[in-house]
Amino acid sequence: MSRFSQVAIVGGTHGNEFSGIYALKQWQTNTSVTTRDSFSTEHVFANPSAYHANKRYLDCDLNRQFDPQGLADLTLTNYEQSRAKVLNQQLGPKGDPRVDFIMDLHNTTSNMGPTLILLALDTFNKQLAAYISERMPDAIILVEDHLEPLQHAFLCSVAKQGVIVEVGPQPQSVLRHDVMESMQEMTTHILDFVHLFNIDKVPELPAQVKAYRYKETLHLPQNAQGERIGMVHQNVQDKDFEPIVPGDPLFMCFDGREVAWEGKYTAYPHFINEAAYYDNNIAMSMAEMFSLTV
């Protein structure tokens, strides 16, 4: 597998997710933290205008604008659509990128702890998952390989390899000490691994790693007019990556009726009650747990 010579650490893809933004500020002042001998590191503030407006985005979600079709469509010209094209030229272009590896730093209001999101399960990503799991036992490995990496609309998919560091719970437009430390720790471990991978000195790793694979997205209960008629059940709230079996309550409707999980598998909800997803009435995502063979 090819090695990585150019790494980009991205923060502020969402303007009100502060940990990545303030971590970038620190690392730009003290570059030794993110410097490794085998590659060059650049720091990218993805959406400064949204940050200065104290919003997630101005017009639309920047982290959903990097699909090949959208990047090629010159009629898509709102702020984030235009910003995505600029970032694609700066870091990419997608399909033949200048940058080898992108680490995109995010916060969630959900109780997900430090979560590493992978878009693929090739040798590099499997070894990275094992390396992070061994050094951060509380870390969650979440795999979103339902699309090919090039078809994903995430910013990190512009590079040859890309991951998302997602740490919560943290309210929007707030900094939490524990969340910041978890993000900095995971970032450091990822950079260490990329360096070890480059110089063929990846240490012995566990043969199996517990991981979760994204399956589907669930929406809040709505009536025929599209109005919300319920909320996330208290038995589920704040229990990201804890199992839900068919028949378990998921939602409590305002009329007192419970709505149960009707899936055919044991699910592991995450992004539970994420504040940023309310504009689309998204309640949570569902995953299945599996054993990742390294």
mmCIF file of C-alpha atoms in Angstrom, residues 31-143:
data_model
loop_
_atom_site.group_PDB
_atom_site.id
_atom_site.type_symbol
_atom_site.label_atom_id
_atom_site.label_comp_id
_atom_site.label_asym_id
_atom_site.label_seq_id
_atom_site.Cartn_x
_atom_site.Cartn_y
_atom_site.Cartn_z
ATOM 1 C CA THR A 31 3.250 22.639 15.343
ATOM 2 C CA SER A 32 5.487 20.095 17.072
ATOM 3 C CA VAL A 33 2.382 18.351 18.443
ATOM 4 C CA THR A 34 1.184 17.363 14.967
ATOM 5 C CA THR A 35 4.566 17.039 13.244
ATOM 6 C CA ARG A 36 5.978 13.630 12.353
ATOM 7 C CA ASP A 37 9.169 12.857 10.437
ATOM 8 C CA SER A 38 7.591 10.792 7.656
ATOM 9 C CA PHE A 39 4.943 13.255 6.433
ATOM 10 C CA SER A 40 4.005 16.924 6.262
ATOM 11 C CA THR A 41 0.990 18.157 8.222
ATOM 12 C CA GLU A 42 -1.294 21.043 7.347
ATOM 13 C CA HIS A 43 -4.106 22.495 9.457
ATOM 14 C CA VAL A 44 -7.332 23.475 7.697
ATOM 15 C CA PHE A 45 -10.157 25.586 9.150
ATOM 16 C CA ALA A 46 -12.968 24.370 6.924
ATOM 17 C CA ASN A 47 -15.864 26.741 7.634
ATOM 18 C CA PRO A 48 -14.682 29.946 9.342
ATOM 19 C CA SER A 49 -17.720 31.949 8.216
ATOM 20 C CA ALA A 50 -20.069 29.561 10.027
ATOM 21 C CA TYR A 51 -17.864 29.766 13.112
ATOM 22 C CA HIS A 52 -17.959 33.565 13.133
ATOM 23 C CA ALA A 53 -21.751 33.404 12.756
ATOM 24 C CA ASN A 54 -21.869 30.874 15.633
ATOM 25 C CA LYS A 55 -23.765 28.406 13.437
ATOM 26 C CA ARG A 56 -23.260 24.861 12.205
ATOM 27 C CA TYR A 57 -23.472 26.197 8.645
ATOM 28 C CA LEU A 58 -24.747 29.238 6.763
ATOM 29 C CA ASP A 59 -26.741 27.588 3.961
ATOM 30 C CA CYS A 60 -26.301 23.812 4.127
ATOM 31 C CA ASP A 61 -24.206 21.137 5.822
ATOM 32 C CA LEU A 62 -20.651 21.427 4.484
ATOM 33 C CA ASN A 63 -19.926 17.806 5.395
ATOM 34 C CA ARG A 64 -22.523 16.611 2.878
ATOM 35 C CA GLN A 65 -21.196 18.535 -0.138
ATOM 36 C CA PHE A 66 -18.259 16.400 -1.294
ATOM 37 C CA ASP A 67 -19.993 13.804 -3.464
ATOM 38 C CA PRO A 68 -18.561 13.750 -6.994
ATOM 39 C CA GLN A 69 -21.802 14.906 -8.598
ATOM 40 C CA GLY A 70 -22.167 17.915 -6.316
ATOM 41 C CA LEU A 71 -18.551 18.944 -6.695
ATOM 42 C CA ALA A 72 -18.910 18.856 -10.481
ATOM 43 C CA ASP A 73 -22.206 20.780 -10.545
ATOM 44 C CA LEU A 74 -21.320 24.445 -11.081
ATOM 45 C CA THR A 75 -24.942 25.499 -10.544
ATOM 46 C CA LEU A 76 -24.622 24.643 -6.828
ATOM 47 C CA THR A 77 -23.326 27.960 -5.553
ATOM 48 C CA ASN A 78 -24.564 28.628 -2.021
ATOM 49 C CA TYR A 79 -21.883 29.295 0.592
ATOM 50 C CA GLU A 80 -21.145 25.712 1.676
ATOM 51 C CA GLN A 81 -21.489 24.337 -1.851
ATOM 52 C CA SER A 82 -18.968 26.906 -3.034
ATOM 53 C CA ARG A 83 -16.734 26.339 -0.022
ATOM 54 C CA ALA A 84 -16.697 22.596 -0.762
ATOM 55 C CA LYS A 85 -15.419 23.276 -4.268
ATOM 56 C CA VAL A 86 -12.656 25.496 -2.871
ATOM 57 C CA LEU A 87 -11.624 22.847 -0.331
ATOM 58 C CA ASN A 88 -11.737 20.174 -3.026
ATOM 59 C CA GLN A 89 -9.257 22.168 -5.079
ATOM 60 C CA GLN A 90 -7.122 22.888 -2.017
ATOM 61 C CA LEU A 91 -6.950 19.302 -0.750
ATOM 62 C CA GLY A 92 -7.973 17.230 -3.761
ATOM 63 C CA PRO A 93 -9.267 17.121 -6.323
ATOM 64 C CA LYS A 94 -11.295 14.112 -5.311
ATOM 65 C CA GLY A 95 -10.164 11.074 -7.276
ATOM 66 C CA ASP A 96 -6.634 12.429 -7.751
ATOM 67 C CA PRO A 97 -5.922 14.285 -4.514
ATOM 68 C CA ARG A 98 -2.874 16.219 -3.437
ATOM 69 C CA VAL A 99 -3.472 15.218 0.195
ATOM 70 C CA ASP A 100 -3.011 11.571 1.127
ATOM 71 C CA PHE A 101 -4.867 11.534 4.442
ATOM 72 C CA ILE A 102 -7.532 13.758 6.017
ATOM 73 C CA MET A 103 -8.525 13.626 9.655
ATOM 74 C CA ASP A 104 -11.737 15.646 10.153
ATOM 75 C CA LEU A 105 -12.477 16.649 13.766
ATOM 76 C CA HIS A 106 -16.095 16.804 14.944
ATOM 77 C CA ASN A 107 -18.211 17.096 18.066
ATOM 78 C CA THR A 108 -21.612 15.600 18.760
ATOM 79 C CA THR A 109 -24.211 16.424 21.381
ATOM 80 C CA SER A 110 -24.772 12.669 21.678
ATOM 81 C CA ASN A 111 -23.095 10.558 24.353
ATOM 82 C CA MET A 112 -20.750 8.788 21.925
ATOM 83 C CA GLY A 113 -17.474 9.301 23.748
ATOM 84 C CA PRO A 114 -14.409 9.248 21.470
ATOM 85 C CA THR A 115 -15.511 7.611 18.212
ATOM 86 C CA LEU A 116 -13.344 6.894 15.181
ATOM 87 C CA ILE A 117 -15.393 6.732 11.974
ATOM 88 C CA LEU A 118 -13.870 4.750 9.104
ATOM 89 C CA LEU A 119 -15.080 4.819 5.497
ATOM 90 C CA ALA A 120 -13.332 1.610 4.412
ATOM 91 C CA LEU A 121 -11.809 -1.560 5.804
ATOM 92 C CA ASP A 122 -8.591 -2.022 3.894
ATOM 93 C CA THR A 123 -5.332 -2.954 5.615
ATOM 94 C CA PHE A 124 -4.566 0.606 6.696
ATOM 95 C CA ASN A 125 -7.975 1.212 8.254
ATOM 96 C CA LYS A 126 -8.143 -2.165 9.989
ATOM 97 C CA GLN A 127 -4.720 -1.694 11.522
ATOM 98 C CA LEU A 128 -5.612 1.866 12.529
ATOM 99 C CA ALA A 129 -8.764 0.588 14.239
ATOM 100 C CA ALA A 130 -6.760 -1.984 16.187
ATOM 101 C CA TYR A 131 -4.071 0.540 17.115
ATOM 102 C CA ILE A 132 -6.613 3.062 18.439
ATOM 103 C CA SER A 133 -8.603 0.379 20.276
ATOM 104 C CA GLU A 134 -5.482 -0.823 22.049
ATOM 105 C CA ARG A 135 -4.326 2.642 23.090
ATOM 106 C CA MET A 136 -7.758 4.094 23.861
ATOM 107 C CA PRO A 137 -9.869 1.253 25.298
ATOM 108 C CA ASP A 138 -12.864 3.581 25.631
ATOM 109 C CA ALA A 139 -12.778 4.470 21.925
ATOM 110 C CA ILE A 140 -15.555 3.295 19.617
ATOM 111 C CA ILE A 141 -14.806 2.081 16.085
ATOM 112 C CA LEU A 142 -17.682 2.924 13.738
ATOM 113 C CA VAL A 143 -17.548 1.764 10.116
#
